[in-house]
Tab-separated table of C-alpha atoms in Angstrom:
chain	number	residue	atom	x	y	z
A	213	MET	CA	-0.123	0.092	-0.107
A	214	SER	CA	2.905	2.419	1.036
A	215	GLN	CA	4.200	1.836	-3.369
A	216	ALA	CA	0.501	2.100	-4.229
A	217	GLN	CA	0.263	5.776	-2.156
A	218	ARG	CA	3.504	6.214	-4.397
A	219	GLY	CA	1.582	6.283	-7.346
A	220	ASP	CA	3.416	2.334	-8.588
A	221	GLU	CA	0.338	1.337	-10.561
A	222	ASP	CA	1.751	-2.265	-10.851
A	223	SER	CA	1.856	-2.490	-7.254
A	224	TYR	CA	-1.321	-1.323	-6.252
A	225	ALA	CA	-2.899	-3.894	-8.982
A	226	ARG	CA	-1.428	-6.493	-7.420
A	227	LEU	CA	-2.322	-5.228	-3.964
A	228	LEU	CA	-6.144	-4.846	-5.007
A	229	THR	CA	-6.073	-8.442	-6.759
A	230	GLU	CA	-5.306	-10.263	-2.960
A	231	LEU	CA	-7.384	-7.223	-1.148
A	232	ALA	CA	-10.653	-8.739	-3.793
A	233	GLU	CA	-9.896	-11.855	-3.220
A	234	MET	CA	-9.286	-11.100	0.823
A	235	ILE	CA	-12.906	-9.293	0.682
A	236	LYS	CA	-14.703	-11.754	-0.885
A	237	ALA	CA	-13.318	-14.733	1.573
A	238	TYR	CA	-13.901	-12.404	4.380
A	239	LEU	CA	-18.253	-11.757	2.692
A	240	LEU	CA	-18.621	-15.298	2.170
A	241	ASN	CA	-17.234	-16.378	5.519
A	242	ARG	CA	-19.512	-14.101	6.716
A	243	PHE	CA	-22.864	-14.233	4.822
A	244	GLY	CA	-22.168	-17.040	2.729
A	245	ARG	CA	-23.390	-17.344	-0.997
A	246	LEU	CA	-25.125	-14.030	-2.409
A	247	GLU	CA	-26.177	-12.683	-5.244
A	248	MET	CA	-24.306	-8.787	-4.194
A	249	LEU	CA	-21.271	-10.521	-3.382
A	250	ASP	CA	-19.256	-9.132	-6.449
A	251	ASP	CA	-20.873	-5.681	-6.012
A	252	CYS	CA	-19.773	-5.790	-2.930
A	253	VAL	CA	-16.638	-6.356	-3.159
A	254	GLN	CA	-16.311	-4.149	-6.362
A	255	GLU	CA	-18.295	-1.258	-4.463
A	256	SER	CA	-15.329	-1.991	-1.634
A	257	LEU	CA	-12.297	-1.943	-4.405
A	258	ILE	CA	-13.662	1.579	-5.441
A	259	ALA	CA	-13.936	2.848	-1.402
A	260	ILE	CA	-10.042	1.178	-0.501
A	261	HIS	CA	-9.088	3.340	-3.270
A	262	GLN	CA	-10.455	6.799	-2.646
A	263	ALA	CA	-9.883	6.157	0.689
A	264	ARG	CA	-6.122	5.311	-0.102
A	265	HIS	CA	-4.708	8.340	1.070
A	266	THR	CA	-6.321	7.841	4.783
A	267	TYR	CA	-3.995	4.935	5.364
A	268	ASP	CA	-1.709	4.966	7.567
A	269	PRO	CA	1.592	3.084	6.315
A	270	GLY	CA	2.696	2.112	10.493
A	271	ARG	CA	-0.368	0.624	11.078
A	272	SER	CA	-2.125	-3.000	9.653
A	273	ILE	CA	-3.532	-2.748	7.328
A	274	ARG	CA	-6.375	-5.394	8.282
A	275	PRO	CA	-8.544	-2.997	10.386
A	276	TRP	CA	-8.745	0.369	8.229
A	277	LEU	CA	-9.603	-2.270	5.274
A	278	PHE	CA	-12.396	-4.601	7.062
A	279	ALA	CA	-13.145	-0.946	8.613
A	280	ILE	CA	-14.395	-0.129	4.765
A	281	VAL	CA	-15.962	-3.382	3.771
A	282	ARG	CA	-18.029	-3.727	7.195
A	283	HIS	CA	-19.304	-0.717	6.158
A	284	LYS	CA	-19.728	-1.166	2.035
A	285	MET	CA	-21.435	-3.983	3.305
A	286	ILE	CA	-23.828	-2.974	5.658
A	287	ASP	CA	-24.796	-0.398	3.044
A	288	MET	CA	-25.586	-3.000	0.567
A	289	LEU	CA	-27.574	-4.729	3.100
A	290	ARG	CA	-29.817	-1.235	3.793
A	291	ARG	CA	-31.013	-0.286	-0.121
A	292	GLN	CA	-31.342	-3.889	-0.396
A	293	ARG	CA	-34.868	-3.415	-1.761
A	294	SER	CA	-37.246	-6.408	-3.220
A	295	GLU	CA	-34.463	-7.698	-4.907
A	296	GLN	CA	-33.159	-11.434	-3.975
A	297	LEU	CA	-30.046	-11.794	-2.467
A	298	LEU	CA	-29.673	-15.298	-2.032
A	299	ALA	CA	-29.056	-16.731	-6.024
A	300	GLY	CA	-31.278	-18.754	-7.016
A	301	TYR	CA	-32.691	-18.892	-3.426
A	302	ARG	CA	-36.431	-18.335	-2.285
A	303	GLN	CA	-38.670	-19.410	0.543
A	304	GLU	CA	-42.197	-18.980	-0.391
A	305	SER	CA	-42.875	-20.364	2.931
A	306	PRO	CA	-41.147	-19.153	5.633
A	307	SER	CA	-42.229	-20.848	8.257
A	308	GLU	CA	-40.682	-24.361	5.576
A	309	PRO	CA	-37.083	-25.533	7.825
A	310	ASP	CA	-34.055	-22.895	6.325
A	311	PRO	CA	-30.873	-23.908	4.947
A	312	LEU	CA	-29.574	-20.466	5.048
A	313	LEU	CA	-30.609	-20.131	8.814
A	314	GLU	CA	-27.698	-22.925	9.238
A	315	SER	CA	-25.597	-21.177	7.301
A	316	ASN	CA	-22.754	-18.682	7.863
A	317	ILE	CA	-25.125	-15.448	8.292
A	318	GLY	CA	-27.071	-17.889	10.477
A	319	VAL	CA	-24.491	-16.681	13.340
A	320	LEU	CA	-24.851	-13.263	12.712
A	321	LEU	CA	-28.979	-13.226	12.263
A	322	GLY	CA	-29.122	-15.729	15.549
A	323	ALA	CA	-27.969	-12.795	17.934
A	324	LEU	CA	-30.854	-10.806	17.009
A	325	SER	CA	-33.990	-10.682	18.739
A	326	SER	CA	-37.073	-13.118	16.923
A	327	ASP	CA	-38.960	-9.816	15.523
A	328	HIS	CA	-35.931	-8.526	14.373
A	329	ARG	CA	-34.499	-11.573	12.217
A	330	GLU	CA	-38.008	-12.063	10.604
A	331	ALA	CA	-38.645	-8.638	9.109
A	332	VAL	CA	-34.639	-8.484	7.764
A	333	LEU	CA	-35.026	-12.169	6.700
A	334	LEU	CA	-38.843	-11.357	5.166
A	335	THR	CA	-36.950	-7.991	3.135
A	336	LYS	CA	-33.952	-8.771	3.395
A	337	TYR	CA	-33.070	-12.528	2.476
A	338	TRP	CA	-36.551	-13.574	0.594
A	339	GLY	CA	-37.273	-10.193	-1.581
A	340	PHE	CA	-40.832	-9.253	0.461
A	341	SER	CA	-41.957	-5.851	0.293
A	342	VAL	CA	-42.252	-4.243	3.804
A	343	ARG	CA	-45.505	-4.021	2.634
A	344	GLU	CA	-45.863	-8.085	1.930
A	345	SER	CA	-43.810	-8.583	5.025
A	346	ALA	CA	-46.304	-6.249	7.052
A	347	ASP	CA	-48.854	-8.284	6.064
A	348	ARG	CA	-47.001	-11.370	6.639
A	349	LEU	CA	-45.954	-10.370	10.207
A	350	GLY	CA	-49.302	-8.745	10.688
A	351	VAL	CA	-47.743	-5.285	11.670
A	352	SER	CA	-47.472	-1.967	10.346
A	353	GLU	CA	-45.247	-0.767	7.551
A	354	GLY	CA	-43.510	1.318	9.976
A	355	VAL	CA	-43.072	-1.229	12.568
A	356	VAL	CA	-41.673	-3.371	9.659
A	357	LYS	CA	-39.348	-0.635	8.897
A	358	VAL	CA	-37.861	-0.392	12.177
A	359	ARG	CA	-37.147	-3.630	13.340
A	360	VAL	CA	-35.034	-4.338	10.136
A	361	HIS	CA	-33.284	-0.654	10.835
A	362	ARG	CA	-32.474	-2.371	14.567
A	363	GLY	CA	-31.616	-5.475	12.424
A	364	ILE	CA	-29.344	-4.119	10.654
A	365	ARG	CA	-27.429	-2.127	13.243
A	366	LYS	CA	-27.267	-4.615	15.605
A	367	ILE	CA	-25.525	-6.374	12.277
A	368	ARG	CA	-23.308	-3.785	11.982
A	369	THR	CA	-22.641	-4.387	16.048
A	370	LEU	CA	-21.391	-8.234	15.725
A	371	LEU	CA	-19.256	-6.882	12.462
A	372	GLU	CA	-17.349	-4.331	14.223
A	373	SER	CA	-17.046	-6.017	17.303
A	374	GLU	CA	-15.206	-8.661	15.521
A	375	SER	CA	-12.221	-6.420	15.317
A	376	LEU	CA	-11.598	-6.179	19.076
B	117	MET	CA	-17.661	-4.364	-15.678
B	118	ASN	CA	-16.233	-6.878	-13.753
B	119	THR	CA	-13.858	-6.615	-10.896
B	120	ARG	CA	-10.818	-7.602	-13.121
B	121	ASP	CA	-11.573	-4.809	-15.421
B	122	LEU	CA	-12.448	-2.610	-12.219
B	123	ILE	CA	-8.589	-2.959	-10.864
B	124	ASP	CA	-6.989	-1.648	-13.982
B	125	SER	CA	-9.392	0.418	-14.285
B	126	LEU	CA	-8.474	2.256	-10.356
B	127	SER	CA	-4.765	0.972	-11.305
B	128	SER	CA	-3.996	3.502	-14.290
B	129	ASP	CA	-2.849	6.533	-14.364
B	130	LEU	CA	-2.337	6.092	-10.665
B	131	GLN	CA	-1.308	9.458	-8.531
B	132	PRO	CA	0.096	9.446	-5.855
B	133	VAL	CA	-1.057	10.922	-2.574
B	134	PRO	CA	-0.593	13.544	-1.149
B	135	GLY	CA	1.775	13.764	2.336
B	136	PHE	CA	0.369	11.718	5.193
B	137	TRP	CA	0.500	13.836	7.913
B	138	PRO	CA	-0.018	11.922	11.467
B	139	PHE	CA	-3.284	11.728	13.182
B	140	TRP	CA	-2.009	13.295	16.808
B	141	SER	CA	-0.185	16.472	14.408
B	142	VAL	CA	-3.304	17.271	12.851
B	143	LEU	CA	-5.544	16.707	16.052
B	144	ALA	CA	-2.690	18.587	18.494
B	145	LEU	CA	-3.296	21.949	15.315
B	146	TRP	CA	-6.794	21.682	15.459
B	147	LEU	CA	-6.711	22.124	19.462
B	148	ALA	CA	-4.458	24.788	19.510
B	149	ALA	CA	-6.052	27.076	16.655
B	150	SER	CA	-9.262	26.705	18.221
B	151	VAL	CA	-8.233	27.089	21.897
B	152	PHE	CA	-6.423	30.230	20.806
B	153	TYR	CA	-9.077	31.187	18.888
B	154	VAL	CA	-12.006	30.801	20.970
B	155	GLY	CA	-9.439	32.013	24.269
B	156	GLY	CA	-8.657	35.051	21.599
B	157	MET	CA	-12.169	35.994	21.509
B	158	ILE	CA	-13.024	35.906	24.777
B	159	LEU	CA	-10.211	38.233	25.558
B	160	LEU	CA	-11.176	40.397	23.207
B	161	PHE	CA	-14.948	40.968	24.040
B	162	GLY	CA	-14.701	40.799	27.991
B	163	PRO	CA	-12.506	40.281	30.632
B	164	LEU	CA	-11.762	36.750	32.582
B	165	ARG	CA	-13.967	36.488	36.114
B	166	PRO	CA	-11.610	38.484	38.510
B	167	GLY	CA	-10.198	36.124	40.851
B	168	VAL	CA	-10.070	33.157	38.520
B	169	GLU	CA	-6.923	32.945	38.547
B	170	ALA	CA	-6.475	31.540	41.891
B	171	GLN	CA	-9.396	29.444	41.376
B	172	LEU	CA	-7.351	27.303	39.138
B	173	VAL	CA	-3.921	27.109	41.111
B	174	MET	CA	-5.635	25.972	44.274
B	175	PRO	CA	-6.449	22.128	43.873
B	176	SER	CA	-10.214	22.380	44.291
B	177	ARG	CA	-12.907	20.970	43.000
B	178	PHE	CA	-13.166	23.582	39.967
B	179	SER	CA	-9.687	22.394	38.955
B	180	VAL	CA	-11.036	19.285	38.808
B	181	GLU	CA	-14.148	19.882	37.276
B	182	MET	CA	-12.110	22.450	34.601
B	183	LEU	CA	-9.419	19.572	34.072
B	184	PHE	CA	-12.603	16.672	33.190
B	185	GLY	CA	-13.755	19.572	30.508
B	186	ALA	CA	-10.594	19.877	29.154
B	187	ALA	CA	-10.197	15.698	29.521
B	188	ALA	CA	-13.709	15.898	27.468
B	189	LEU	CA	-12.953	18.007	24.823
B	190	VAL	CA	-10.010	16.012	24.105
B	191	CYS	CA	-11.608	12.876	23.770
B	192	TRP	CA	-14.830	14.299	21.763
B	193	ALA	CA	-12.079	15.671	19.113
B	194	ILE	CA	-10.202	12.856	18.903
B	195	ALA	CA	-13.306	10.393	18.455
B	196	GLY	CA	-14.391	13.277	15.603
B	197	LEU	CA	-11.323	13.151	13.792
B	198	ALA	CA	-10.476	9.377	13.927
B	199	ASP	CA	-13.781	9.041	12.525
B	200	SER	CA	-12.566	10.267	9.970
B	201	ILE	CA	-10.029	7.442	9.290
B	202	PRO	CA	-11.602	3.676	8.376
B	203	GLY	CA	-10.950	1.539	10.979
B	204	LEU	CA	-8.826	3.749	13.843
B	205	TYR	CA	-9.738	4.158	17.182
B	206	PRO	CA	-13.490	2.777	16.458
B	207	ARG	CA	-14.437	2.491	19.536
B	208	TRP	CA	-12.030	3.747	23.032
B	209	PRO	CA	-12.244	7.491	22.489
B	210	ILE	CA	-15.950	8.158	21.865
B	211	ARG	CA	-16.526	6.053	25.064
B	212	LEU	CA	-13.791	7.936	27.286
B	213	ALA	CA	-15.624	11.500	25.659
B	214	TRP	CA	-18.883	10.535	26.999
B	215	MET	CA	-17.157	9.815	30.249
B	216	PHE	CA	-15.904	12.591	30.800
B	217	LEU	CA	-18.814	14.809	29.043
B	218	GLY	CA	-20.977	13.001	31.515
B	219	ILE	CA	-18.826	13.168	35.095
B	220	TRP	CA	-18.238	17.170	34.125
B	221	LEU	CA	-21.784	17.707	33.110
B	222	LEU	CA	-22.513	15.881	36.865
B	223	HIS	CA	-20.746	18.785	38.670
B	224	PHE	CA	-22.914	21.583	37.629
B	225	ILE	CA	-25.899	19.202	38.668
B	226	VAL	CA	-24.262	18.416	41.327
B	227	GLY	CA	-23.848	22.071	42.297
B	228	PHE	CA	-27.251	22.657	42.799
B	229	VAL	CA	-26.719	20.930	46.603
B	230	SER	CA	-22.938	21.596	46.755
B	231	PRO	CA	-21.387	24.011	43.562
B	232	SER	CA	-18.052	23.981	43.675
B	233	LEU	CA	-17.411	27.847	44.103
B	234	GLU	CA	-19.565	29.937	45.300
B	235	PRO	CA	-22.133	30.485	43.092
B	236	SER	CA	-22.660	34.539	42.483
B	237	MET	CA	-23.089	37.164	39.686
B	238	VAL	CA	-19.332	38.058	39.063
B	239	GLY	CA	-18.066	38.161	36.195
B	240	LYS	CA	-21.124	37.631	34.082
B	241	ARG	CA	-21.079	38.642	30.529
B	242	ASP	CA	-23.695	40.024	28.724
B	243	HIS	CA	-24.196	37.402	25.961
B	244	CYS	CA	-22.090	34.547	26.449
B	245	SER	CA	-24.906	32.638	25.515
B	246	SER	CA	-24.831	34.423	21.744
B	247	GLU	CA	-20.839	33.824	22.113
B	248	ALA	CA	-20.926	30.196	22.700
B	249	TYR	CA	-23.061	29.792	20.064
B	250	ILE	CA	-20.964	31.882	17.826
B	251	TYR	CA	-17.079	31.082	18.591
B	252	SER	CA	-17.833	26.798	18.191
B	253	LEU	CA	-18.789	27.763	14.353
B	254	PRO	CA	-15.353	28.457	12.767
B	255	PRO	CA	-14.109	24.873	14.601
B	256	THR	CA	-17.321	22.911	14.358
B	257	LEU	CA	-16.597	23.768	10.823
B	258	LEU	CA	-12.011	23.725	10.753
B	259	MET	CA	-12.762	19.567	11.700
B	260	ILE	CA	-15.636	18.885	9.854
B	261	TRP	CA	-13.107	19.997	6.305
B	262	LEU	CA	-10.686	18.435	7.775
B	263	GLN	CA	-12.769	15.265	8.254
B	264	ARG	CA	-13.829	15.651	4.816
B	265	ARG	CA	-10.375	15.741	3.571
B	266	ARG	CA	-10.060	12.442	5.150
B	267	PHE	CA	-13.009	8.978	4.088
B	268	PRO	CA	-15.379	9.415	7.476
B	269	LEU	CA	-17.308	6.417	6.679
B	270	ASN	CA	-19.602	7.867	8.395
B	271	PRO	CA	-20.245	12.085	7.935
B	272	LEU	CA	-23.017	12.366	9.702
B	273	ARG	CA	-21.520	11.210	12.680
B	274	ALA	CA	-18.649	12.457	12.383
B	275	SER	CA	-19.930	16.302	11.280
B	276	ILE	CA	-21.824	15.935	14.914
B	277	TYR	CA	-18.950	14.637	16.788
B	278	ALA	CA	-16.921	17.456	15.208
B	279	ALA	CA	-19.547	20.379	16.944
B	280	ILE	CA	-19.569	18.743	19.853
B	281	ALA	CA	-16.174	18.471	20.255
B	282	ALA	CA	-15.704	22.377	18.766
B	283	ALA	CA	-18.968	23.726	21.599
B	284	ILE	CA	-17.216	22.311	24.311
B	285	ILE	CA	-13.934	24.910	24.278
B	286	PRO	CA	-16.426	27.950	24.654
B	287	ALA	CA	-18.429	26.252	27.473
B	288	VAL	CA	-15.186	25.295	28.978
B	289	ALA	CA	-13.563	28.633	28.445
B	290	MET	CA	-17.015	30.486	29.422
B	291	GLN	CA	-15.841	29.279	32.978
B	292	VAL	CA	-13.349	31.050	34.061
B	293	ALA	CA	-14.275	33.903	32.013
B	294	CYS	CA	-18.301	34.410	33.147
B	295	MET	CA	-20.040	34.482	36.186
B	296	TYR	CA	-20.548	30.238	38.070
B	297	GLU	CA	-23.588	29.431	38.661
B	298	PRO	CA	-24.770	26.364	37.960
B	299	THR	CA	-28.027	26.712	36.648
B	300	HIS	CA	-26.696	29.880	34.289
B	301	ILE	CA	-24.286	27.153	33.014
B	302	LEU	CA	-26.315	24.806	31.946
B	303	VAL	CA	-27.936	26.988	30.342
B	304	ASN	CA	-25.408	29.600	28.616
B	305	HIS	CA	-22.422	27.499	28.379
B	306	VAL	CA	-23.388	24.178	28.086
B	307	PHE	CA	-26.811	23.814	26.197
B	308	PRO	CA	-25.200	25.317	23.456
B	309	ILE	CA	-23.616	22.120	22.656
B	310	LEU	CA	-26.247	20.732	22.512
B	311	VAL	CA	-27.901	22.875	20.071
B	312	LEU	CA	-24.890	22.515	18.010
B	313	ALA	CA	-25.049	19.119	17.319
B	314	THR	CA	-28.795	18.505	16.488
B	315	GLY	CA	-28.384	22.178	14.163
B	316	VAL	CA	-25.048	20.641	12.600
B	317	GLY	CA	-26.591	17.292	12.924
B	318	ILE	CA	-29.699	18.017	10.654
B	319	ALA	CA	-27.779	20.464	7.980
B	320	ALA	CA	-25.354	17.445	7.287
B	321	PHE	CA	-28.389	15.222	7.016
B	322	LEU	CA	-30.288	17.225	4.358
B	323	ILE	CA	-26.859	18.245	2.894
B	324	ILE	CA	-26.022	14.543	2.491
B	325	HIS	CA	-29.346	13.421	1.447
B	326	LEU	CA	-30.011	15.831	-0.832
B	327	SER	CA	-26.411	15.008	-3.058
B	328	ARG	CA	-27.520	11.971	-3.454
B	329	LYS	CA	-30.461	12.355	-5.656
């Protein structure tokens, strides 16, 4: 990174290639197979490029790097609407046993309260709109939005605690 | 665009980044510039409270109170600047900042029954509240400018931290430049911290959301 900060293009290209692999492995480990995985990797690389002047060569790159990656991941999670996140996966009946909860992301989702987990799963993973989710849960759309917001905030806190 | 193409694009025509200013140097510069500015303005428009030099030098609850105020200022400044560098000190500055701020404010609340100094009107400034607001603005803007030159992952939060740090400076300064009375302190010196933080937060929120459209 120090060489990249000095403008060495070859070093920078090698660094970004390595970082892309590192980021992809991290996201696969934390979130499993997601449709937006490549998008998140690319957005992280762009953010790394924009923030490269803030990296202190005297410090480890990992806290700096993963702060950016976690932020981008949470950002993308927030922005997902009715799009399906999990490739080739749609749960018509959320009451059926769901292998998703047994995957790596289940560790994060398992830490949420049942209300927050349901809201995040319905809107972010199973692709239901806020209105559809509200109908399924028997609550108002406002309540669904609040639960999703709090669930994502809890996921962010859990991810940030990994840096300690 | 696939990831390979993106990497090629980002690494082509790569410009060297500007020289890196160490975090602690930037922090020290902001603190020095802001404290000297606020102190200078306060002295320009009025004297210090008579007898305050003796109150500060003697070991007393008042000098301890001032120390906690200064500690709160430094910690909020660290939190504000660190929040603009990804992954740098994500936890301890903000925890210390809240702790010192809380202890400092507790002194005034306890002061309703047991004040650090005998409450009086001595040294009252006619426009201390307005001064607190006005003097806070340039340091706030300076820190936000410093933050924007880095890469705050949460610009809204970073700007609020900046406003709090900046508003604490005149609040602490008024402890030696204005009258000492807990209600007056909370309403006229401390309350501007909350108002400025809220105002800056709202402005930052609007600017961020309008710029995304």
